[in-house]
Amino acid sequence: LEVRKDTLVGEEEKWKALEGSLIKINCDASFDRHGHNAALGVVIRKGRGNILVSTTRLNTEVGSTFDAEALACLDSVLTGVSLGLTEIIVEGDSRSIISKCKSGFLSF
C-alpha cells in the first residue's frame, strides 16, 4: 500500500456561474493502449451548473491518447449540435486538442 500525495500545479480555479444563456460542455477520455479502447465522457451544464445531459461511450480500435481525446471533443460538439445548442463553451483537458481546435488544423 502506498500513500500518494496530490500536488496542485498552477492556481486552483473556482467554479463560476456562466453569464446569459451560455451552456458549458465538458469532455474527457480515458485510453487503454493495450486493448486500444477509449472511454469517452460528456457532461452538458446550464449556466448555474444544472446538468442537461451526460453521456459515456466506449470506442474500440482507437490508436492513441490523442485520438481518444479528439473523439471526446468531437462527441461533445456533436451532442451539442444534436440538442440544437448554439451558444456553448467546450472544455477539455487535452492541451494538444485545444491548441489544434484553436488553430483550425483539426479536421474530423
Short mmCIF file of N, CA, C and O in Angstrom, two decimals:
data_model
loop_
_atom_site.label_atom_id
_atom_site.label_comp_id
_atom_site.label_asym_id
_atom_site.label_seq_id
_atom_site.Cartn_x
_atom_site.Cartn_y
_atom_site.Cartn_z
N LEU A 1 0.85 -1.18 0.00
CA LEU A 1 0.00 0.00 0.00
C LEU A 1 0.89 1.23 0.00
O LEU A 1 1.82 1.33 0.79
N GLU A 2 0.62 2.16 -0.90
CA GLU A 2 1.38 3.39 -0.99
C GLU A 2 0.50 4.57 -0.64
O GLU A 2 -0.68 4.58 -0.96
N VAL A 3 1.09 5.55 -0.01
CA VAL A 3 0.38 6.80 0.26
C VAL A 3 0.76 7.76 -0.84
O VAL A 3 1.94 7.98 -1.11
N ARG A 4 -0.23 8.30 -1.50
CA ARG A 4 0.01 9.21 -2.61
C ARG A 4 -0.30 10.63 -2.18
O ARG A 4 -1.31 10.90 -1.56
N LYS A 5 0.59 11.52 -2.53
CA LYS A 5 0.42 12.93 -2.19
C LYS A 5 0.07 13.69 -3.46
O LYS A 5 0.81 13.65 -4.44
N ASP A 6 -1.10 14.33 -3.50
CA ASP A 6 -1.51 15.12 -4.65
C ASP A 6 -0.86 16.49 -4.60
O ASP A 6 -0.75 17.10 -3.54
N THR A 7 -0.42 16.95 -5.75
CA THR A 7 0.20 18.26 -5.85
C THR A 7 -0.57 19.10 -6.86
O THR A 7 -0.85 18.65 -7.96
N LEU A 8 -0.91 20.31 -6.48
CA LEU A 8 -1.61 21.22 -7.37
C LEU A 8 -0.59 22.02 -8.16
O LEU A 8 0.30 22.64 -7.59
N VAL A 9 -0.72 21.98 -9.48
CA VAL A 9 0.17 22.73 -10.35
C VAL A 9 -0.58 23.96 -10.83
O VAL A 9 -1.67 23.85 -11.38
N GLY A 10 -0.02 25.13 -10.64
CA GLY A 10 -0.70 26.37 -11.04
C GLY A 10 -1.70 26.79 -9.98
O GLY A 10 -1.69 26.32 -8.86
N GLU A 11 -2.59 27.66 -10.37
CA GLU A 11 -3.59 28.18 -9.45
C GLU A 11 -4.84 27.32 -9.47
O GLU A 11 -5.24 26.81 -10.50
N GLU A 12 -5.47 27.18 -8.31
CA GLU A 12 -6.72 26.45 -8.23
C GLU A 12 -7.82 27.33 -8.81
O GLU A 12 -7.93 28.51 -8.48
N GLU A 13 -8.62 26.76 -9.69
CA GLU A 13 -9.67 27.52 -10.34
C GLU A 13 -11.00 27.26 -9.65
O GLU A 13 -11.37 26.12 -9.41
N LYS A 14 -11.71 28.30 -9.31
CA LYS A 14 -13.02 28.19 -8.66
C LYS A 14 -14.10 28.21 -9.74
O LYS A 14 -14.00 28.93 -10.72
N TRP A 15 -15.17 27.41 -9.52
CA TRP A 15 -16.27 27.37 -10.47
C TRP A 15 -17.05 28.68 -10.40
O TRP A 15 -17.30 29.22 -9.33
N LYS A 16 -17.40 29.21 -11.58
CA LYS A 16 -18.20 30.42 -11.66
C LYS A 16 -19.40 30.15 -12.55
O LYS A 16 -19.29 29.47 -13.56
N ALA A 17 -20.53 30.72 -12.17
CA ALA A 17 -21.73 30.59 -13.00
C ALA A 17 -21.50 31.30 -14.33
O ALA A 17 -20.83 32.33 -14.39
N LEU A 18 -22.05 30.73 -15.40
CA LEU A 18 -21.92 31.33 -16.72
C LEU A 18 -22.93 32.46 -16.88
O LEU A 18 -23.98 32.46 -16.25
N GLU A 19 -22.58 33.40 -17.72
CA GLU A 19 -23.48 34.53 -17.96
C GLU A 19 -24.46 34.22 -19.09
O GLU A 19 -24.15 33.49 -20.01
N GLY A 20 -25.63 34.83 -19.02
CA GLY A 20 -26.61 34.71 -20.09
C GLY A 20 -27.08 33.28 -20.31
O GLY A 20 -27.26 32.51 -19.38
N SER A 21 -27.23 32.95 -21.57
CA SER A 21 -27.77 31.63 -21.92
C SER A 21 -26.67 30.65 -22.33
O SER A 21 -26.95 29.65 -22.98
N LEU A 22 -25.43 30.94 -21.96
CA LEU A 22 -24.33 30.04 -22.32
C LEU A 22 -24.49 28.67 -21.68
O LEU A 22 -25.02 28.54 -20.58
N ILE A 23 -24.03 27.67 -22.39
CA ILE A 23 -24.04 26.28 -21.93
C ILE A 23 -22.59 25.81 -21.98
O ILE A 23 -21.87 26.10 -22.92
N LYS A 24 -22.18 25.06 -20.96
CA LYS A 24 -20.82 24.52 -20.95
C LYS A 24 -20.87 23.02 -21.20
O LYS A 24 -21.66 22.30 -20.59
N ILE A 25 -20.01 22.57 -22.11
CA ILE A 25 -19.87 21.14 -22.40
C ILE A 25 -18.47 20.72 -21.98
O ILE A 25 -17.48 21.24 -22.49
N ASN A 26 -18.40 19.80 -21.02
CA ASN A 26 -17.12 19.25 -20.59
C ASN A 26 -16.95 17.86 -21.20
O ASN A 26 -17.90 17.08 -21.25
N CYS A 27 -15.74 17.60 -21.69
CA CYS A 27 -15.48 16.28 -22.26
C CYS A 27 -14.14 15.76 -21.77
O CYS A 27 -13.24 16.53 -21.43
N ASP A 28 -14.03 14.44 -21.73
CA ASP A 28 -12.78 13.80 -21.33
C ASP A 28 -12.76 12.39 -21.89
O ASP A 28 -13.80 11.85 -22.29
N ALA A 29 -11.57 11.81 -21.93
CA ALA A 29 -11.41 10.45 -22.43
C ALA A 29 -10.39 9.72 -21.58
O ALA A 29 -9.50 10.31 -20.98
N SER A 30 -10.54 8.41 -21.57
CA SER A 30 -9.58 7.52 -20.93
C SER A 30 -9.17 6.50 -21.99
O SER A 30 -10.03 5.99 -22.71
N PHE A 31 -7.88 6.21 -22.10
CA PHE A 31 -7.38 5.36 -23.18
C PHE A 31 -6.63 4.16 -22.62
O PHE A 31 -5.77 4.29 -21.76
N ASP A 32 -6.97 2.98 -23.13
CA ASP A 32 -6.28 1.73 -22.80
C ASP A 32 -5.41 1.35 -23.99
O ASP A 32 -5.91 0.88 -25.00
N ARG A 33 -4.10 1.61 -23.87
CA ARG A 33 -3.21 1.39 -25.02
C ARG A 33 -3.02 -0.08 -25.36
O ARG A 33 -2.71 -0.41 -26.49
N HIS A 34 -3.21 -0.98 -24.40
CA HIS A 34 -3.04 -2.40 -24.68
C HIS A 34 -4.22 -2.96 -25.46
O HIS A 34 -4.05 -3.75 -26.38
N GLY A 35 -5.42 -2.54 -25.09
CA GLY A 35 -6.61 -3.02 -25.78
C GLY A 35 -7.10 -2.09 -26.87
O GLY A 35 -8.04 -2.41 -27.59
N HIS A 36 -6.48 -0.92 -27.00
CA HIS A 36 -6.88 0.11 -27.98
C HIS A 36 -8.34 0.50 -27.82
O HIS A 36 -9.05 0.71 -28.80
N ASN A 37 -8.78 0.62 -26.56
CA ASN A 37 -10.13 1.05 -26.24
C ASN A 37 -10.09 2.44 -25.62
O ASN A 37 -9.12 2.80 -24.96
N ALA A 38 -11.16 3.19 -25.81
CA ALA A 38 -11.27 4.51 -25.20
C ALA A 38 -12.66 4.68 -24.62
O ALA A 38 -13.66 4.33 -25.25
N ALA A 39 -12.71 5.20 -23.41
CA ALA A 39 -13.98 5.56 -22.78
C ALA A 39 -14.10 7.07 -22.87
O ALA A 39 -13.17 7.80 -22.50
N LEU A 40 -15.23 7.54 -23.40
CA LEU A 40 -15.46 8.97 -23.59
C LEU A 40 -16.57 9.43 -22.67
O LEU A 40 -17.55 8.71 -22.47
N GLY A 41 -16.44 10.62 -22.14
CA GLY A 41 -17.48 11.19 -21.29
C GLY A 41 -17.78 12.62 -21.67
O GLY A 41 -16.87 13.38 -22.00
N VAL A 42 -19.07 12.96 -21.66
CA VAL A 42 -19.52 14.31 -21.97
C VAL A 42 -20.56 14.72 -20.93
O VAL A 42 -21.45 13.93 -20.60
N VAL A 43 -20.41 15.94 -20.39
CA VAL A 43 -21.41 16.49 -19.47
C VAL A 43 -21.77 17.88 -19.99
O VAL A 43 -20.89 18.70 -20.24
N ILE A 44 -23.06 18.12 -20.15
CA ILE A 44 -23.54 19.43 -20.60
C ILE A 44 -24.32 20.06 -19.47
O ILE A 44 -25.26 19.47 -18.93
N ARG A 45 -23.88 21.30 -19.11
CA ARG A 45 -24.50 22.01 -17.98
C ARG A 45 -25.02 23.38 -18.40
O ARG A 45 -24.42 24.03 -19.24
N LYS A 46 -26.12 23.77 -17.75
CA LYS A 46 -26.65 25.13 -17.90
C LYS A 46 -25.76 26.08 -17.12
O LYS A 46 -24.91 25.64 -16.34
N GLY A 47 -25.99 27.36 -17.28
CA GLY A 47 -25.19 28.40 -16.65
C GLY A 47 -25.02 28.29 -15.16
O GLY A 47 -23.98 28.64 -14.61
N ARG A 48 -26.01 27.82 -14.45
CA ARG A 48 -25.93 27.69 -12.99
C ARG A 48 -25.36 26.34 -12.55
O ARG A 48 -25.27 26.06 -11.36
N GLY A 49 -25.02 25.48 -13.50
CA GLY A 49 -24.42 24.19 -13.16
C GLY A 49 -25.37 23.01 -13.25
O GLY A 49 -24.94 21.87 -13.04
N ASN A 50 -26.65 23.24 -13.53
CA ASN A 50 -27.61 22.14 -13.66
C ASN A 50 -27.24 21.27 -14.86
O ASN A 50 -27.02 21.78 -15.95
N ILE A 51 -27.22 19.97 -14.67
CA ILE A 51 -26.86 19.05 -15.75
C ILE A 51 -28.03 18.86 -16.69
O ILE A 51 -29.12 18.49 -16.27
N LEU A 52 -27.80 19.13 -17.98
CA LEU A 52 -28.80 18.88 -19.02
C LEU A 52 -28.67 17.46 -19.55
O LEU A 52 -29.65 16.75 -19.72
N VAL A 53 -27.43 17.07 -19.87
CA VAL A 53 -27.16 15.76 -20.48
C VAL A 53 -25.81 15.28 -19.99
O VAL A 53 -24.88 16.08 -19.85
N SER A 54 -25.70 13.98 -19.76
CA SER A 54 -24.37 13.39 -19.58
C SER A 54 -24.36 12.08 -20.35
O SER A 54 -25.36 11.36 -20.37
N THR A 55 -23.26 11.84 -21.04
CA THR A 55 -23.15 10.62 -21.85
C THR A 55 -21.79 9.98 -21.63
O THR A 55 -20.82 10.65 -21.28
N THR A 56 -21.75 8.69 -21.83
CA THR A 56 -20.49 7.95 -21.88
C THR A 56 -20.55 7.04 -23.09
O THR A 56 -21.64 6.65 -23.53
N ARG A 57 -19.39 6.76 -23.62
CA ARG A 57 -19.34 5.91 -24.81
C ARG A 57 -18.03 5.15 -24.79
O ARG A 57 -16.99 5.68 -24.40
N LEU A 58 -18.06 3.90 -25.21
CA LEU A 58 -16.85 3.09 -25.34
C LEU A 58 -16.54 2.93 -26.82
O LEU A 58 -17.40 2.53 -27.61
N ASN A 59 -15.32 3.30 -27.20
CA ASN A 59 -14.88 3.14 -28.59
C ASN A 59 -13.77 2.10 -28.64
O ASN A 59 -12.92 2.06 -27.75
N THR A 60 -13.78 1.28 -29.66
CA THR A 60 -12.75 0.26 -29.84
C THR A 60 -11.86 0.65 -31.03
O THR A 60 -12.22 1.52 -31.82
N GLU A 61 -10.72 0.02 -31.09
CA GLU A 61 -9.75 0.24 -32.17
C GLU A 61 -9.31 1.70 -32.26
O GLU A 61 -9.19 2.27 -33.34
N VAL A 62 -9.06 2.31 -31.10
CA VAL A 62 -8.57 3.68 -31.02
C VAL A 62 -7.04 3.62 -30.98
O VAL A 62 -6.46 2.83 -30.24
N GLY A 63 -6.39 4.46 -31.78
CA GLY A 63 -4.95 4.36 -31.96
C GLY A 63 -4.09 4.97 -30.88
O GLY A 63 -2.98 4.50 -30.62
N SER A 64 -4.54 6.06 -30.26
CA SER A 64 -3.68 6.76 -29.31
C SER A 64 -4.51 7.58 -28.32
O SER A 64 -5.72 7.76 -28.51
N THR A 65 -3.83 8.10 -27.32
CA THR A 65 -4.48 9.00 -26.36
C THR A 65 -4.99 10.24 -27.08
O THR A 65 -6.10 10.71 -26.80
N PHE A 66 -4.19 10.76 -28.01
CA PHE A 66 -4.61 11.93 -28.80
C PHE A 66 -5.92 11.63 -29.53
O PHE A 66 -6.85 12.45 -29.50
N ASP A 67 -6.01 10.46 -30.16
CA ASP A 67 -7.23 10.07 -30.88
C ASP A 67 -8.42 9.99 -29.93
O ASP A 67 -9.52 10.43 -30.26
N ALA A 68 -8.20 9.44 -28.73
CA ALA A 68 -9.28 9.31 -27.75
C ALA A 68 -9.79 10.69 -27.32
O ALA A 68 -11.00 10.93 -27.26
N GLU A 69 -8.87 11.61 -27.05
CA GLU A 69 -9.27 12.96 -26.66
C GLU A 69 -9.98 13.68 -27.80
O GLU A 69 -10.94 14.42 -27.58
N ALA A 70 -9.51 13.47 -29.03
CA ALA A 70 -10.17 14.09 -30.20
C ALA A 70 -11.58 13.54 -30.36
O ALA A 70 -12.52 14.29 -30.66
N LEU A 71 -11.76 12.24 -30.14
CA LEU A 71 -13.10 11.63 -30.23
C LEU A 71 -14.02 12.21 -29.15
O LEU A 71 -15.20 12.46 -29.41
N ALA A 72 -13.50 12.43 -27.95
CA ALA A 72 -14.31 13.01 -26.87
C ALA A 72 -14.74 14.42 -27.24
O ALA A 72 -15.90 14.81 -27.02
N CYS A 73 -13.83 15.18 -27.81
CA CYS A 73 -14.15 16.55 -28.23
C CYS A 73 -15.21 16.53 -29.34
O CYS A 73 -16.19 17.27 -29.28
N LEU A 74 -15.02 15.67 -30.32
CA LEU A 74 -16.00 15.54 -31.40
C LEU A 74 -17.36 15.11 -30.86
O LEU A 74 -18.39 15.68 -31.23
N ASP A 75 -17.36 14.14 -29.95
CA ASP A 75 -18.61 13.65 -29.37
C ASP A 75 -19.33 14.78 -28.63
O ASP A 75 -20.55 14.90 -28.71
N SER A 76 -18.57 15.63 -27.93
CA SER A 76 -19.20 16.73 -27.20
C SER A 76 -19.84 17.73 -28.14
O SER A 76 -20.96 18.19 -27.91
N VAL A 77 -19.14 18.06 -29.22
CA VAL A 77 -19.70 19.01 -30.19
C VAL A 77 -20.92 18.43 -30.89
O VAL A 77 -21.94 19.10 -31.04
N LEU A 78 -20.84 17.18 -31.30
CA LEU A 78 -21.98 16.53 -31.98
C LEU A 78 -23.19 16.41 -31.06
O LEU A 78 -24.33 16.58 -31.50
N THR A 79 -22.95 16.15 -29.78
CA THR A 79 -24.06 16.08 -28.81
C THR A 79 -24.72 17.45 -28.68
O THR A 79 -25.95 17.56 -28.68
N GLY A 80 -23.90 18.51 -28.60
CA GLY A 80 -24.44 19.87 -28.54
C GLY A 80 -25.24 20.23 -29.77
O GLY A 80 -26.33 20.80 -29.68
N VAL A 81 -24.73 19.85 -30.94
CA VAL A 81 -25.44 20.13 -32.21
C VAL A 81 -26.76 19.38 -32.24
O VAL A 81 -27.79 19.93 -32.63
N SER A 82 -26.75 18.11 -31.81
CA SER A 82 -27.99 17.31 -31.85
C SER A 82 -29.05 17.89 -30.92
O SER A 82 -30.25 17.70 -31.14
N LEU A 83 -28.63 18.62 -29.89
CA LEU A 83 -29.59 19.26 -28.98
C LEU A 83 -29.99 20.65 -29.46
O LEU A 83 -30.79 21.32 -28.81
N GLY A 84 -29.41 21.10 -30.56
CA GLY A 84 -29.73 22.42 -31.10
C GLY A 84 -29.10 23.57 -30.33
O GLY A 84 -29.58 24.70 -30.40
N LEU A 85 -28.03 23.30 -29.60
CA LEU A 85 -27.38 24.34 -28.82
C LEU A 85 -26.57 25.25 -29.74
O LEU A 85 -25.90 24.78 -30.65
N THR A 86 -26.63 26.54 -29.47
CA THR A 86 -25.93 27.49 -30.33
C THR A 86 -24.88 28.31 -29.59
O THR A 86 -23.90 28.73 -30.19
N GLU A 87 -25.08 28.57 -28.31
CA GLU A 87 -24.10 29.32 -27.52
C GLU A 87 -23.49 28.40 -26.50
O GLU A 87 -24.08 28.13 -25.45
N ILE A 88 -22.29 27.88 -26.80
CA ILE A 88 -21.67 26.90 -25.92
C ILE A 88 -20.21 27.24 -25.66
O ILE A 88 -19.57 27.97 -26.41
N ILE A 89 -19.70 26.68 -24.57
CA ILE A 89 -18.28 26.65 -24.27
C ILE A 89 -17.92 25.18 -24.15
O ILE A 89 -18.56 24.45 -23.39
N VAL A 90 -16.93 24.74 -24.92
CA VAL A 90 -16.46 23.35 -24.82
C VAL A 90 -15.18 23.36 -24.01
O VAL A 90 -14.26 24.13 -24.29
N GLU A 91 -15.12 22.52 -23.00
CA GLU A 91 -13.97 22.48 -22.11
C GLU A 91 -13.46 21.06 -22.01
O GLU A 91 -14.22 20.12 -21.80
N GLY A 92 -12.15 20.91 -22.20
CA GLY A 92 -11.50 19.61 -22.07
C GLY A 92 -10.14 19.80 -21.43
O GLY A 92 -9.71 20.92 -21.18
N ASP A 93 -9.44 18.69 -21.18
CA ASP A 93 -8.16 18.79 -20.51
C ASP A 93 -6.97 18.43 -21.39
O ASP A 93 -5.85 18.31 -20.91
N SER A 94 -7.19 18.27 -22.68
CA SER A 94 -6.10 17.93 -23.58
C SER A 94 -5.57 19.19 -24.27
O SER A 94 -6.19 19.74 -25.17
N ARG A 95 -4.40 19.63 -23.83
CA ARG A 95 -3.81 20.85 -24.38
C ARG A 95 -3.59 20.74 -25.89
O ARG A 95 -3.82 21.68 -26.63
N SER A 96 -3.17 19.56 -26.37
CA SER A 96 -2.90 19.41 -27.80
C SER A 96 -4.18 19.51 -28.63
O SER A 96 -4.19 20.14 -29.70
N ILE A 97 -5.28 18.95 -28.15
CA ILE A 97 -6.55 19.04 -28.88
C ILE A 97 -7.05 20.48 -28.88
O ILE A 97 -7.48 21.01 -29.90
N ILE A 98 -6.98 21.15 -27.73
CA ILE A 98 -7.43 22.53 -27.63
C ILE A 98 -6.61 23.42 -28.57
O ILE A 98 -7.16 24.25 -29.29
N SER A 99 -5.29 23.23 -28.59
CA SER A 99 -4.43 24.02 -29.48
C SER A 99 -4.78 23.79 -30.94
O SER A 99 -4.84 24.74 -31.73
N LYS A 100 -5.02 22.55 -31.31
CA LYS A 100 -5.38 22.24 -32.71
C LYS A 100 -6.72 22.86 -33.08
O LYS A 100 -6.88 23.39 -34.18
N CYS A 101 -7.69 22.79 -32.17
CA CYS A 101 -9.00 23.39 -32.45
C CYS A 101 -8.89 24.90 -32.62
O CYS A 101 -9.49 25.47 -33.52
N LYS A 102 -8.11 25.54 -31.76
CA LYS A 102 -7.95 27.00 -31.85
C LYS A 102 -7.24 27.41 -33.12
O LYS A 102 -7.53 28.46 -33.69
N SER A 103 -6.31 26.58 -33.60
CA SER A 103 -5.55 26.94 -34.81
C SER A 103 -6.29 26.58 -36.08
O SER A 103 -5.90 27.00 -37.16
N GLY A 104 -7.36 25.78 -35.97
CA GLY A 104 -8.14 25.42 -37.17
C GLY A 104 -7.55 24.26 -37.95
O GLY A 104 -8.01 23.97 -39.05
N PHE A 105 -6.53 23.57 -37.40
CA PHE A 105 -5.90 22.48 -38.13
C PHE A 105 -6.46 21.11 -37.79
O PHE A 105 -5.99 20.12 -38.29
N LEU A 106 -7.45 21.05 -36.95
CA LEU A 106 -8.04 19.77 -36.59
C LEU A 106 -9.26 19.54 -37.47
O LEU A 106 -10.19 20.33 -37.48
N SER A 107 -9.23 18.49 -38.25
CA SER A 107 -10.39 18.18 -39.09
C SER A 107 -10.85 16.78 -38.79
O SER A 107 -10.06 15.88 -38.55
N PHE A 108 -12.16 16.59 -38.78
CA PHE A 108 -12.75 15.29 -38.48
C PHE A 108 -13.38 14.74 -39.72
O PHE A 108 -13.95 15.39 -40.51
#
